[in-house]
PDB file of C-alpha atoms in Angstrom:
ATOM      1  CA  MET A   1       0.000   0.000   0.000  1.00 94.00           C
ATOM      2  CA  ARG A   2       0.994   3.608  -0.470  1.00 96.00           C
ATOM      3  CA  ALA A   3      -0.051   6.872   1.193  1.00 97.00           C
ATOM      4  CA  THR A   4       0.128  10.304  -0.395  1.00 98.00           C
ATOM      5  CA  ALA A   5      -1.020  13.730   0.746  1.00 98.00           C
ATOM      6  CA  VAL A   6      -1.868  17.074  -0.806  1.00 98.00           C
ATOM      7  CA  ILE A   7      -2.617  20.457   0.772  1.00 98.00           C
ATOM      8  CA  GLU A   8      -5.803  22.213  -0.312  1.00 98.00           C
ATOM      9  CA  ARG A   9      -6.903  25.770   0.462  1.00 98.00           C
ATOM     10  CA  TRP A  10     -10.640  26.513   0.630  1.00 98.00           C
ATOM     11  CA  SER A  11     -12.040  30.031   0.842  1.00 98.00           C
ATOM     12  CA  ILE A  12     -14.308  30.836   3.788  1.00 97.00           C
ATOM     13  CA  ALA A  13     -17.542  32.606   2.841  1.00 94.00           C
ATOM     14  CA  ARG A  14     -17.080  35.414   5.386  1.00 91.00           C
ATOM     15  CA  PRO A  15     -14.311  36.081   7.925  1.00 87.00           C
ATOM     16  CA  PHE A  16     -14.628  33.502  10.693  1.00 91.00           C
ATOM     17  CA  THR A  17     -13.689  34.984  14.052  1.00 91.00           C
ATOM     18  CA  THR A  18     -13.278  33.314  17.434  1.00 92.00           C
ATOM     19  CA  ALA A  19     -11.528  34.358  20.639  1.00 82.00           C
ATOM     20  CA  ARG A  20      -8.362  32.982  19.039  1.00 82.00           C
ATOM     21  CA  GLY A  21      -8.386  35.067  15.852  1.00 86.00           C
ATOM     22  CA  THR A  22      -9.873  35.390  12.361  1.00 92.00           C
ATOM     23  CA  LYS A  23      -9.701  32.883   9.499  1.00 89.00           C
ATOM     24  CA  ARG A  24     -10.385  33.643   5.838  1.00 94.00           C
ATOM     25  CA  THR A  25      -9.296  30.315   4.376  1.00 95.00           C
ATOM     26  CA  ALA A  26      -9.392  26.712   5.496  1.00 96.00           C
ATOM     27  CA  ASP A  27      -6.165  24.793   4.843  1.00 97.00           C
ATOM     28  CA  VAL A  28      -6.772  21.050   4.787  1.00 98.00           C
ATOM     29  CA  VAL A  29      -4.577  18.041   4.076  1.00 98.00           C
ATOM     30  CA  VAL A  30      -6.101  15.187   2.065  1.00 98.00           C
ATOM     31  CA  ALA A  31      -4.540  11.745   2.435  1.00 98.00           C
ATOM     32  CA  THR A  32      -5.048   9.043  -0.199  1.00 98.00           C
ATOM     33  CA  ILE A  33      -4.183   5.395   0.428  1.00 98.00           C
ATOM     34  CA  THR A  34      -4.199   2.951  -2.469  1.00 97.00           C
ATOM     35  CA  ASP A  35      -3.734  -0.803  -2.678  1.00 96.00           C
ATOM     36  CA  GLY A  36      -3.268  -0.652  -6.443  1.00 95.00           C
ATOM     37  CA  THR A  37      -6.935  -1.316  -7.148  1.00 97.00           C
ATOM     38  CA  PHE A  38      -8.934   0.721  -4.668  1.00 97.00           C
ATOM     39  CA  GLU A  39      -8.149   3.955  -2.921  1.00 97.00           C
ATOM     40  CA  GLY A  40      -9.461   5.597   0.228  1.00 98.00           C
ATOM     41  CA  ARG A  41      -9.370   9.231   1.239  1.00 98.00           C
ATOM     42  CA  GLY A  42      -9.293  11.114   4.506  1.00 98.00           C
ATOM     43  CA  GLU A  43      -9.099  14.835   5.268  1.00 98.00           C
ATOM     44  CA  CYS A  44      -7.598  16.624   8.250  1.00 98.00           C
ATOM     45  CA  VAL A  45      -7.127  20.182   9.464  1.00 98.00           C
ATOM     46  CA  PRO A  46      -3.736  20.994  11.028  1.00 96.00           C
ATOM     47  CA  TYR A  47      -4.536  23.216  14.017  1.00 87.00           C
ATOM     48  CA  PRO A  48      -2.012  25.860  15.188  1.00 86.00           C
ATOM     49  CA  ARG A  49      -3.425  25.634  18.748  1.00 84.00           C
ATOM     50  CA  TYR A  50      -1.582  22.306  19.007  1.00 84.00           C
ATOM     51  CA  GLY A  51       1.467  23.282  16.961  1.00 87.00           C
ATOM     52  CA  ASP A  52       0.286  21.616  13.742  1.00 92.00           C
ATOM     53  CA  ASP A  53       1.268  22.890  10.307  1.00 92.00           C
ATOM     54  CA  PRO A  54      -0.120  21.773   6.885  1.00 97.00           C
ATOM     55  CA  THR A  55       3.312  21.399   5.305  1.00 97.00           C
ATOM     56  CA  HIS A  56       4.633  19.214   8.119  1.00 97.00           C
ATOM     57  CA  VAL A  57       1.455  17.123   8.308  1.00 97.00           C
ATOM     58  CA  ALA A  58       1.470  16.518   4.541  1.00 98.00           C
ATOM     59  CA  ALA A  59       5.163  15.552   4.648  1.00 97.00           C
ATOM     60  CA  TYR A  60       4.488  13.168   7.546  1.00 96.00           C
ATOM     61  CA  ILE A  61       1.779  11.409   5.529  1.00 98.00           C
ATOM     62  CA  ASN A  62       3.883  11.273   2.356  1.00 98.00           C
ATOM     63  CA  ASP A  63       6.677   9.622   4.359  1.00 97.00           C
ATOM     64  CA  PHE A  64       4.286   7.138   6.004  1.00 96.00           C
ATOM     65  CA  ARG A  65       5.161   3.505   5.314  1.00 95.00           C
ATOM     66  CA  GLY A  66       2.723   1.738   7.618  1.00 95.00           C
ATOM     67  CA  PRO A  67       1.226   0.054   9.475  1.00 97.00           C
ATOM     68  CA  PHE A  68      -1.833   0.121   7.212  1.00 98.00           C
ATOM     69  CA  GLU A  69      -4.092  -1.323   9.883  1.00 97.00           C
ATOM     70  CA  ARG A  70      -6.231   0.870  12.092  1.00 97.00           C
ATOM     71  CA  GLN A  71      -5.592  -0.655  15.525  1.00 96.00           C
ATOM     72  CA  ALA A  72      -1.848  -0.890  14.934  1.00 98.00           C
ATOM     73  CA  LEU A  73      -1.906   2.722  13.758  1.00 98.00           C
ATOM     74  CA  LEU A  74      -3.047   3.847  17.221  1.00 97.00           C
ATOM     75  CA  ASP A  75       0.238   2.637  18.700  1.00 94.00           C
ATOM     76  CA  ALA A  76       2.431   3.640  15.778  1.00 95.00           C
ATOM     77  CA  MET A  77       1.392   7.310  15.480  1.00 96.00           C
ATOM     78  CA  PRO A  78       0.487  10.001  17.996  1.00 95.00           C
ATOM     79  CA  ALA A  79      -3.022  11.431  18.041  1.00 97.00           C
ATOM     80  CA  GLY A  80      -3.556  14.398  15.775  1.00 97.00           C
ATOM     81  CA  PRO A  81      -4.474  15.404  12.232  1.00 98.00           C
ATOM     82  CA  ALA A  82      -2.025  13.181  10.341  1.00 98.00           C
ATOM     83  CA  ARG A  83      -3.308  10.053  12.069  1.00 98.00           C
ATOM     84  CA  ASN A  84      -6.874  11.220  11.525  1.00 98.00           C
ATOM     85  CA  ALA A  85      -6.404  11.549   7.750  1.00 98.00           C
ATOM     86  CA  ILE A  86      -4.697   8.152   7.480  1.00 98.00           C
ATOM     87  CA  ASP A  87      -7.236   6.402   9.737  1.00 98.00           C
ATOM     88  CA  CYS A  88     -10.201   7.813   7.813  1.00 98.00           C
ATOM     89  CA  ALA A  89      -8.562   6.899   4.507  1.00 98.00           C
ATOM     90  CA  LEU A  90      -8.165   3.308   5.749  1.00 98.00           C
ATOM     91  CA  TRP A  91     -11.862   3.167   6.715  1.00 98.00           C
ATOM     92  CA  ASP A  92     -12.800   4.496   3.269  1.00 98.00           C
ATOM     93  CA  LEU A  93     -10.490   1.997   1.578  1.00 98.00           C
ATOM     94  CA  GLU A  94     -11.983  -0.930   3.492  1.00 98.00           C
ATOM     95  CA  ALA A  95     -15.499   0.177   2.598  1.00 97.00           C
ATOM     96  CA  LYS A  96     -14.623   0.250  -1.090  1.00 97.00           C
ATOM     97  CA  ARG A  97     -12.819  -3.083  -0.995  1.00 97.00           C
ATOM     98  CA  SER A  98     -15.621  -4.820   0.902  1.00 97.00           C
ATOM     99  CA  GLY A  99     -18.572  -3.115  -0.767  1.00 96.00           C
ATOM    100  CA  LYS A 100     -19.991  -2.390   2.694  1.00 96.00           C
ATOM    101  CA  PRO A 101     -20.665   1.079   4.132  1.00 96.00           C
ATOM    102  CA  VAL A 102     -18.391   2.318   6.898  1.00 97.00           C
ATOM    103  CA  TRP A 103     -21.201   2.532   9.433  1.00 96.00           C
ATOM    104  CA  HIS A 104     -21.766  -1.208   8.966  1.00 96.00           C
ATOM    105  CA  LEU A 105     -18.037  -1.965   9.295  1.00 97.00           C
ATOM    106  CA  ALA A 106     -17.856   0.163  12.447  1.00 96.00           C
ATOM    107  CA  GLY A 107     -20.848  -1.543  14.045  1.00 96.00           C
ATOM    108  CA  VAL A 108     -22.803   1.683  14.519  1.00 95.00           C
ATOM    109  CA  ALA A 109     -26.274   2.718  13.441  1.00 93.00           C
ATOM    110  CA  GLU A 110     -26.691   4.090   9.938  1.00 93.00           C
ATOM    111  CA  PRO A 111     -26.416   7.886  10.024  1.00 92.00           C
ATOM    112  CA  THR A 112     -29.720   9.682   9.590  1.00 93.00           C
ATOM    113  CA  ASP A 113     -30.752  13.271   8.969  1.00 96.00           C
ATOM    114  CA  THR A 114     -29.162  15.131  11.895  1.00 97.00           C
ATOM    115  CA  VAL A 115     -29.542  18.599  13.379  1.00 98.00           C
ATOM    116  CA  THR A 116     -26.223  20.432  13.323  1.00 98.00           C
ATOM    117  CA  ALA A 117     -25.284  23.673  15.010  1.00 98.00           C
ATOM    118  CA  PHE A 118     -24.451  26.657  12.819  1.00 98.00           C
ATOM    119  CA  THR A 119     -21.806  29.069  14.071  1.00 98.00           C
ATOM    120  CA  VAL A 120     -22.397  32.747  14.749  1.00 98.00           C
ATOM    121  CA  SER A 121     -18.920  34.258  14.417  1.00 96.00           C
ATOM    122  CA  LEU A 122     -17.513  36.584  17.098  1.00 97.00           C
ATOM    123  CA  ASP A 123     -18.119  40.241  16.260  1.00 96.00           C
ATOM    124  CA  HIS A 124     -19.593  43.328  17.848  1.00 96.00           C
ATOM    125  CA  PRO A 125     -23.167  42.839  19.156  1.00 98.00           C
ATOM    126  CA  ALA A 126     -24.948  44.509  16.223  1.00 98.00           C
ATOM    127  CA  ALA A 127     -23.089  42.391  13.667  1.00 97.00           C
ATOM    128  CA  MET A 128     -23.819  39.202  15.613  1.00 98.00           C
ATOM    129  CA  ALA A 129     -27.463  40.239  15.813  1.00 98.00           C
ATOM    130  CA  LYS A 130     -27.472  40.495  12.012  1.00 98.00           C
ATOM    131  CA  GLN A 131     -25.938  37.028  11.681  1.00 97.00           C
ATOM    132  CA  ALA A 132     -28.542  35.629  14.075  1.00 98.00           C
ATOM    133  CA  ASP A 133     -31.367  37.277  12.179  1.00 97.00           C
ATOM    134  CA  THR A 134     -30.136  35.706   8.926  1.00 97.00           C
ATOM    135  CA  HIS A 135     -30.079  32.242  10.517  1.00 97.00           C
ATOM    136  CA  ARG A 136     -32.990  32.597  12.942  1.00 96.00           C
ATOM    137  CA  ARG A 137     -34.893  29.679  11.408  1.00 96.00           C
ATOM    138  CA  ARG A 138     -32.127  27.172  12.051  1.00 98.00           C
ATOM    139  CA  PRO A 139     -32.808  24.770  14.933  1.00 98.00           C
ATOM    140  CA  LEU A 140     -29.452  25.282  16.714  1.00 98.00           C
ATOM    141  CA  LEU A 141     -26.949  28.151  16.749  1.00 98.00           C
ATOM    142  CA  LYS A 142     -23.468  28.100  18.279  1.00 98.00           C
ATOM    143  CA  VAL A 143     -22.476  31.550  19.522  1.00 98.00           C
ATOM    144  CA  LYS A 144     -18.761  32.362  19.529  1.00 98.00           C
ATOM    145  CA  LEU A 145     -17.770  34.468  22.540  1.00 98.00           C
ATOM    146  CA  GLY A 146     -14.718  34.628  24.797  1.00 96.00           C
ATOM    147  CA  SER A 147     -13.522  38.229  24.782  1.00 91.00           C
ATOM    148  CA  ASP A 148     -11.832  39.825  27.803  1.00 91.00           C
ATOM    149  CA  ASP A 149     -14.921  42.040  28.270  1.00 96.00           C
ATOM    150  CA  ILE A 150     -17.593  39.806  29.789  1.00 98.00           C
ATOM    151  CA  ALA A 151     -20.195  42.598  29.754  1.00 98.00           C
ATOM    152  CA  THR A 152     -19.848  42.863  25.969  1.00 98.00           C
ATOM    153  CA  ASP A 153     -20.030  39.073  25.639  1.00 98.00           C
ATOM    154  CA  ILE A 154     -23.327  39.189  27.545  1.00 98.00           C
ATOM    155  CA  ASP A 155     -24.541  41.918  25.176  1.00 98.00           C
ATOM    156  CA  ARG A 156     -23.526  39.727  22.235  1.00 98.00           C
ATOM    157  CA  LEU A 157     -25.479  36.778  23.586  1.00 98.00           C
ATOM    158  CA  ARG A 158     -28.570  38.869  24.275  1.00 98.00           C
ATOM    159  CA  ALA A 159     -28.397  40.357  20.769  1.00 98.00           C
ATOM    160  CA  VAL A 160     -28.340  36.864  19.263  1.00 98.00           C
ATOM    161  CA  ARG A 161     -31.230  35.714  21.446  1.00 98.00           C
ATOM    162  CA  THR A 162     -33.318  38.771  20.556  1.00 98.00           C
ATOM    163  CA  HIS A 163     -32.838  38.209  16.825  1.00 98.00           C
ATOM    164  CA  ALA A 164     -33.229  34.414  16.898  1.00 98.00           C
ATOM    165  CA  PRO A 165     -35.928  33.929  19.548  1.00 96.00           C
ATOM    166  CA  PRO A 166     -37.051  30.391  18.646  1.00 94.00           C
ATOM    167  CA  THR A 167     -33.582  28.920  18.141  1.00 98.00           C
ATOM    168  CA  ARG A 168     -31.723  26.681  20.584  1.00 98.00           C
ATOM    169  CA  LEU A 169     -28.382  28.184  21.623  1.00 98.00           C
ATOM    170  CA  ILE A 170     -25.006  26.873  22.696  1.00 98.00           C
ATOM    171  CA  VAL A 171     -21.975  29.051  23.472  1.00 98.00           C
ATOM    172  CA  ASP A 172     -18.263  28.555  22.769  1.00 98.00           C
ATOM    173  CA  ALA A 173     -15.752  30.742  24.614  1.00 98.00           C
ATOM    174  CA  ASN A 174     -12.638  29.096  23.099  1.00 96.00           C
ATOM    175  CA  GLU A 175     -10.681  29.337  26.379  1.00 96.00           C
ATOM    176  CA  GLY A 176     -11.375  33.076  26.546  1.00 96.00           C
ATOM    177  CA  TRP A 177     -12.682  33.580  30.096  1.00 98.00           C
ATOM    178  CA  THR A 178     -11.656  33.374  33.720  1.00 98.00           C
ATOM    179  CA  LEU A 179     -13.738  31.545  36.309  1.00 98.00           C
ATOM    180  CA  ASP A 180     -14.978  34.903  37.604  1.00 98.00           C
ATOM    181  CA  ALA A 181     -16.111  35.890  34.097  1.00 98.00           C
ATOM    182  CA  LEU A 182     -17.896  32.553  33.738  1.00 98.00           C
ATOM    183  CA  ARG A 183     -19.729  33.158  37.008  1.00 98.00           C
ATOM    184  CA  GLN A 184     -20.814  36.600  35.760  1.00 98.00           C
ATOM    185  CA  PHE A 185     -21.946  35.146  32.427  1.00 98.00           C
ATOM    186  CA  ILE A 186     -24.050  32.249  33.705  1.00 98.00           C
ATOM    187  CA  PRO A 187     -27.141  34.219  34.902  1.00 98.00           C
ATOM    188  CA  ALA A 188     -27.497  35.822  31.449  1.00 98.00           C
ATOM    189  CA  ALA A 189     -26.958  32.439  29.806  1.00 98.00           C
ATOM    190  CA  VAL A 190     -29.712  30.891  31.928  1.00 98.00           C
ATOM    191  CA  ASP A 191     -31.993  33.799  31.067  1.00 98.00           C
ATOM    192  CA  CYS A 192     -31.296  33.318  27.346  1.00 98.00           C
ATOM    193  CA  GLY A 193     -31.859  29.569  27.473  1.00 98.00           C
ATOM    194  CA  VAL A 194     -28.286  28.549  26.630  1.00 98.00           C
ATOM    195  CA  GLU A 195     -28.010  24.740  26.701  1.00 98.00           C
ATOM    196  CA  LEU A 196     -24.217  24.305  26.775  1.00 98.00           C
ATOM    197  CA  ILE A 197     -21.086  26.390  27.406  1.00 98.00           C
ATOM    198  CA  GLU A 198     -18.042  25.077  25.597  1.00 98.00           C
ATOM    199  CA  GLN A 199     -14.490  25.489  26.929  1.00 98.00           C
ATOM    200  CA  PRO A 200     -14.976  28.632  29.035  1.00 98.00           C
ATOM    201  CA  LEU A 201     -11.500  28.588  30.652  1.00 98.00           C
ATOM    202  CA  PRO A 202      -8.041  27.916  29.224  1.00 97.00           C
ATOM    203  CA  ALA A 203      -7.207  24.217  29.374  1.00 96.00           C
ATOM    204  CA  SER A 204      -4.348  25.109  31.728  1.00 96.00           C
ATOM    205  CA  ALA A 205      -6.884  26.491  34.233  1.00 97.00           C
ATOM    206  CA  ASP A 206      -9.151  23.424  34.273  1.00 94.00           C
ATOM    207  CA  SER A 207      -8.396  22.644  37.894  1.00 96.00           C
ATOM    208  CA  GLU A 208     -10.403  25.740  38.881  1.00 98.00           C
ATOM    209  CA  LEU A 209     -13.548  23.892  37.750  1.00 98.00           C
ATOM    210  CA  GLU A 210     -13.101  21.160  40.370  1.00 95.00           C
ATOM    211  CA  GLY A 211     -16.272  21.132  42.457  1.00 91.00           C
ATOM    212  CA  PHE A 212     -17.975  23.827  40.330  1.00 95.00           C
ATOM    213  CA  ARG A 213     -21.580  22.839  39.654  1.00 93.00           C
ATOM    214  CA  PRO A 214     -23.009  25.191  37.020  1.00 96.00           C
ATOM    215  CA  PRO A 215     -26.712  25.208  36.086  1.00 98.00           C
ATOM    216  CA  ILE A 216     -25.676  24.878  32.428  1.00 98.00           C
ATOM    217  CA  PRO A 217     -23.429  21.965  31.364  1.00 98.00           C
ATOM    218  CA  LEU A 218     -19.835  22.737  30.445  1.00 98.00           C
ATOM    219  CA  ALA A 219     -18.153  21.010  27.502  1.00 98.00           C
ATOM    220  CA  ALA A 220     -14.435  20.263  27.271  1.00 98.00           C
ATOM    221  CA  ASP A 221     -12.949  20.969  23.856  1.00 97.00           C
ATOM    222  CA  GLU A 222      -9.343  22.147  23.973  1.00 96.00           C
ATOM    223  CA  SER A 223      -9.081  20.303  27.310  1.00 96.00           C
ATOM    224  CA  ILE A 224      -9.713  16.930  25.676  1.00 95.00           C
ATOM    225  CA  ARG A 225      -7.656  15.487  22.849  1.00 90.00           C
ATOM    226  CA  ASP A 226      -7.299  11.721  22.491  1.00 93.00           C
ATOM    227  CA  GLY A 227      -9.180  10.969  25.709  1.00 94.00           C
ATOM    228  CA  ALA A 228      -6.220   9.929  27.832  1.00 94.00           C
ATOM    229  CA  ASN A 229      -7.408  12.345  30.531  1.00 96.00           C
ATOM    230  CA  LEU A 230     -11.129  11.508  30.366  1.00 97.00           C
ATOM    231  CA  ALA A 231     -11.376  10.470  34.011  1.00 97.00           C
ATOM    232  CA  THR A 232      -9.996  13.820  35.144  1.00 97.00           C
ATOM    233  CA  VAL A 233     -12.127  15.746  32.651  1.00 97.00           C
ATOM    234  CA  ALA A 234     -15.218  14.032  34.059  1.00 97.00           C
ATOM    235  CA  THR A 235     -14.597  15.755  37.412  1.00 97.00           C
ATOM    236  CA  ARG A 236     -14.660  19.188  35.783  1.00 98.00           C
ATOM    237  CA  TYR A 237     -17.001  18.978  32.814  1.00 98.00           C
ATOM    238  CA  GLN A 238     -20.333  17.377  31.958  1.00 98.00           C
ATOM    239  CA  THR A 239     -19.777  17.010  28.205  1.00 98.00           C
ATOM    240  CA  VAL A 240     -16.821  16.271  25.917  1.00 98.00           C
ATOM    241  CA  ASN A 241     -16.445  17.618  22.395  1.00 98.00           C
ATOM    242  CA  ILE A 242     -14.938  14.846  20.288  1.00 98.00           C
ATOM    243  CA  LYS A 243     -13.187  16.066  17.162  1.00 98.00           C
ATOM    244  CA  LEU A 244     -11.488  13.586  14.873  1.00 98.00           C
ATOM    245  CA  ASP A 245      -8.497  15.854  14.277  1.00 98.00           C
ATOM    246  CA  LYS A 246      -7.792  15.885  18.016  1.00 96.00           C
ATOM    247  CA  ALA A 247      -8.614  12.219  18.657  1.00 97.00           C
ATOM    248  CA  GLY A 248      -6.509  11.096  15.728  1.00 98.00           C
ATOM    249  CA  GLY A 249      -9.179   9.431  13.649  1.00 98.00           C
ATOM    250  CA  LEU A 250     -12.543   7.722  13.680  1.00 98.00           C
ATOM    251  CA  THR A 251     -11.164   4.560  15.312  1.00 98.00           C
ATOM    252  CA  ARG A 252     -10.071   6.388  18.460  1.00 98.00           C
ATOM    253  CA  ALA A 253     -13.101   8.711  18.416  1.00 98.00           C
ATOM    254  CA  LEU A 254     -15.515   5.763  18.539  1.00 98.00           C
ATOM    255  CA  ALA A 255     -13.655   4.313  21.523  1.00 98.00           C
ATOM    256  CA  MET A 256     -13.575   7.726  23.217  1.00 98.00           C
ATOM    257  CA  ALA A 257     -17.342   8.047  22.892  1.00 98.00           C
ATOM    258  CA  THR A 258     -17.831   4.699  24.620  1.00 98.00           C
ATOM    259  CA  GLU A 259     -15.391   5.582  27.403  1.00 98.00           C
ATOM    260  CA  ALA A 260     -16.984   9.005  27.923  1.00 98.00           C
ATOM    261  CA  ARG A 261     -20.484   7.566  28.251  1.00 97.00           C
ATOM    262  CA  GLN A 262     -19.204   5.034  30.793  1.00 98.00           C
ATOM    263  CA  LEU A 263     -17.975   7.990  32.869  1.00 98.00           C
ATOM    264  CA  GLY A 264     -21.388   9.646  32.691  1.00 98.00           C
ATOM    265  CA  LEU A 265     -20.339  12.311  30.209  1.00 98.00           C
ATOM    266  CA  ASP A 266     -22.510  13.578  27.376  1.00 98.00           C
ATOM    267  CA  ILE A 267     -21.055  13.639  23.869  1.00 98.00           C
ATOM    268  CA  MET A 268     -20.667  16.549  21.506  1.00 98.00           C
ATOM    269  CA  VAL A 269     -19.319  15.910  18.007  1.00 98.00           C
ATOM    270  CA  GLY A 270     -17.393  18.872  16.656  1.00 98.00           C
ATOM    271  CA  CYS A 271     -15.253  19.887  13.715  1.00 97.00           C
ATOM    272  CA  MET A 272     -12.764  22.347  12.329  1.00 95.00           C
ATOM    273  CA  VAL A 273     -13.651  24.492   9.300  1.00 97.00           C
ATOM    274  CA  ALA A 274     -13.241  21.986   6.486  1.00 98.00           C
ATOM    275  CA  THR A 275     -15.050  20.193   3.663  1.00 98.00           C
ATOM    276  CA  SER A 276     -17.555  17.343   3.703  1.00 98.00           C
ATOM    277  CA  LEU A 277     -14.688  14.868   3.463  1.00 98.00           C
ATOM    278  CA  SER A 278     -13.806  15.818   7.067  1.00 98.00           C
ATOM    279  CA  MET A 279     -17.416  15.844   8.264  1.00 98.00           C
ATOM    280  CA  ALA A 280     -18.547  12.475   6.864  1.00 98.00           C
ATOM    281  CA  PRO A 281     -16.530  10.275   9.278  1.00 98.00           C
ATOM    282  CA  ALA A 282     -17.584  12.418  12.256  1.00 98.00           C
ATOM    283  CA  LEU A 283     -21.227  11.976  11.279  1.00 97.00           C
ATOM    284  CA  LEU A 284     -20.946   8.321  12.349  1.00 97.00           C
ATOM    285  CA  LEU A 285     -20.802   9.583  15.954  1.00 97.00           C
ATOM    286  CA  ALA A 286     -23.946  11.685  15.672  1.00 95.00           C
ATOM    287  CA  ARG A 287     -26.364   9.026  16.890  1.00 93.00           C
ATOM    288  CA  CYS A 288     -24.626   8.868  20.297  1.00 95.00           C
ATOM    289  CA  ALA A 289     -24.195  12.632  20.645  1.00 97.00           C
ATOM    290  CA  ARG A 290     -26.358  15.124  22.490  1.00 98.00           C
ATOM    291  CA  PHE A 291     -24.958  17.972  20.377  1.00 98.00           C
ATOM    292  CA  VAL A 292     -23.702  17.828  16.793  1.00 98.00           C
ATOM    293  CA  ASP A 293     -21.597  20.688  15.436  1.00 98.00           C
ATOM    294  CA  LEU A 294     -20.572  19.731  11.899  1.00 98.00           C
ATOM    295  CA  ASP A 295     -21.206  22.971  10.029  1.00 98.00           C
ATOM    296  CA  GLY A 296     -17.676  23.322   8.585  1.00 97.00           C
ATOM    297  CA  PRO A 297     -18.704  23.076   4.912  1.00 98.00           C
ATOM    298  CA  GLU A 298     -21.476  25.626   5.412  1.00 97.00           C
ATOM    299  CA  LEU A 299     -18.874  28.180   6.435  1.00 97.00           C
ATOM    300  CA  LEU A 300     -16.961  27.742   3.158  1.00 98.00           C
ATOM    301  CA  ALA A 301     -17.577  29.706  -0.034  1.00 98.00           C
ATOM    302  CA  ALA A 302     -18.056  26.304  -1.706  1.00 98.00           C
ATOM    303  CA  ASP A 303     -17.820  22.669  -0.571  1.00 98.00           C
ATOM    304  CA  ARG A 304     -16.167  19.807  -2.452  1.00 97.00           C
ATOM    305  CA  GLN A 305     -18.444  17.764  -4.689  1.00 96.00           C
ATOM    306  CA  PRO A 306     -19.965  15.402  -4.004  1.00 96.00           C
ATOM    307  CA  GLY A 307     -20.543  16.650  -0.485  1.00 97.00           C
ATOM    308  CA  LEU A 308     -22.853  15.996   2.417  1.00 98.00           C
ATOM    309  CA  GLU A 309     -26.373  17.394   2.109  1.00 98.00           C
ATOM    310  CA  TYR A 310     -27.003  20.490   4.233  1.00 98.00           C
ATOM    311  CA  ASN A 311     -30.534  21.792   4.472  1.00 96.00           C
ATOM    312  CA  ALA A 312     -32.035  24.248   6.991  1.00 93.00           C
ATOM    313  CA  GLY A 313     -29.743  23.257   9.851  1.00 97.00           C
ATOM    314  CA  HIS A 314     -29.741  19.533   9.084  1.00 98.00           C
ATOM    315  CA  VAL A 315     -26.996  17.373   7.612  1.00 98.00           C
ATOM    316  CA  SER A 316     -27.204  13.929   6.006  1.00 97.00           C
ATOM    317  CA  PHE A 317     -25.052  11.510   4.037  1.00 93.00           C
ATOM    318  CA  THR A 318     -25.048  11.495   0.258  1.00 90.00           C
ATOM    319  CA  ALA A 319     -23.511   8.848  -1.975  1.00 86.00           C
ATOM    320  CA  GLY A 320     -19.899   9.147  -3.011  1.00 93.00           C
ATOM    321  CA  VAL A 321     -18.593  11.516  -0.336  1.00 96.00           C
ATOM    322  CA  TRP A 322     -16.700   8.951   1.762  1.00 97.00           C
ATOM    323  CA  GLY A 323     -17.143   5.472   3.176  1.00 94.00           C
TER     324      GLY A 323
END
């Protein structure tokens, strides 16, 4: 077998801003594994938060010489985007060789039409109100917050709620707050009906959440990678956001979901900004997740074709995307 990788750059429809900065393009690495007859593909997003770089990830995959077996891969490579792309390519390859869909091979339920969050990018309150008004008919919005001015973050949230009154809301602070800011934010979040607050504190400050019992569940994102620290995370959070680029592939992500549920944690399935080739493997986790956030392709100026089907805040599989 042989693995190759290419870097692709996809334009984002409008500047995508979080507490960490603004993105205008999505740089992805696509791995292809061939056995000479069939080939499988997997896509990953190198994430600077963890020191990843597209050039290095692509070179790592191009130099990869095995093992070409998913369980052995877990021991041979560290978690991260390169392993994710290779793992997903191996799943895709097996599906094509066997003629069976990946969900069947993985022993999970067939993916169905699923509600996905749509992200309201961080901006000043009036601009976020405009975004919310545009997407007010979607079933679930994810509101990006996390500035160092908690009063303005509260104004942002209230602006979104006012302009999207029937929509369910979750919030993502991207490590942008202190515990004191979180405490100030929670009453407004309760008033606005927020259902989840994602990664409010920096991962390095997680210990401050020990014994904190908020009225709204907290989700670990940057604080959870391949799940090695799940038992500790379960003492600080109520939900874990599983992203394949952090977990290092679908194989590990499926095991993480099982381990998290055994610890009493709810599951969120998340993504980076990327194409449907990244989202399709993650969609296999949707049936066990309380929250699904796989809107990456909707944030792009255009998705790859064929792609997943996105319609009014729902996402579903279409033939030929992956697996």
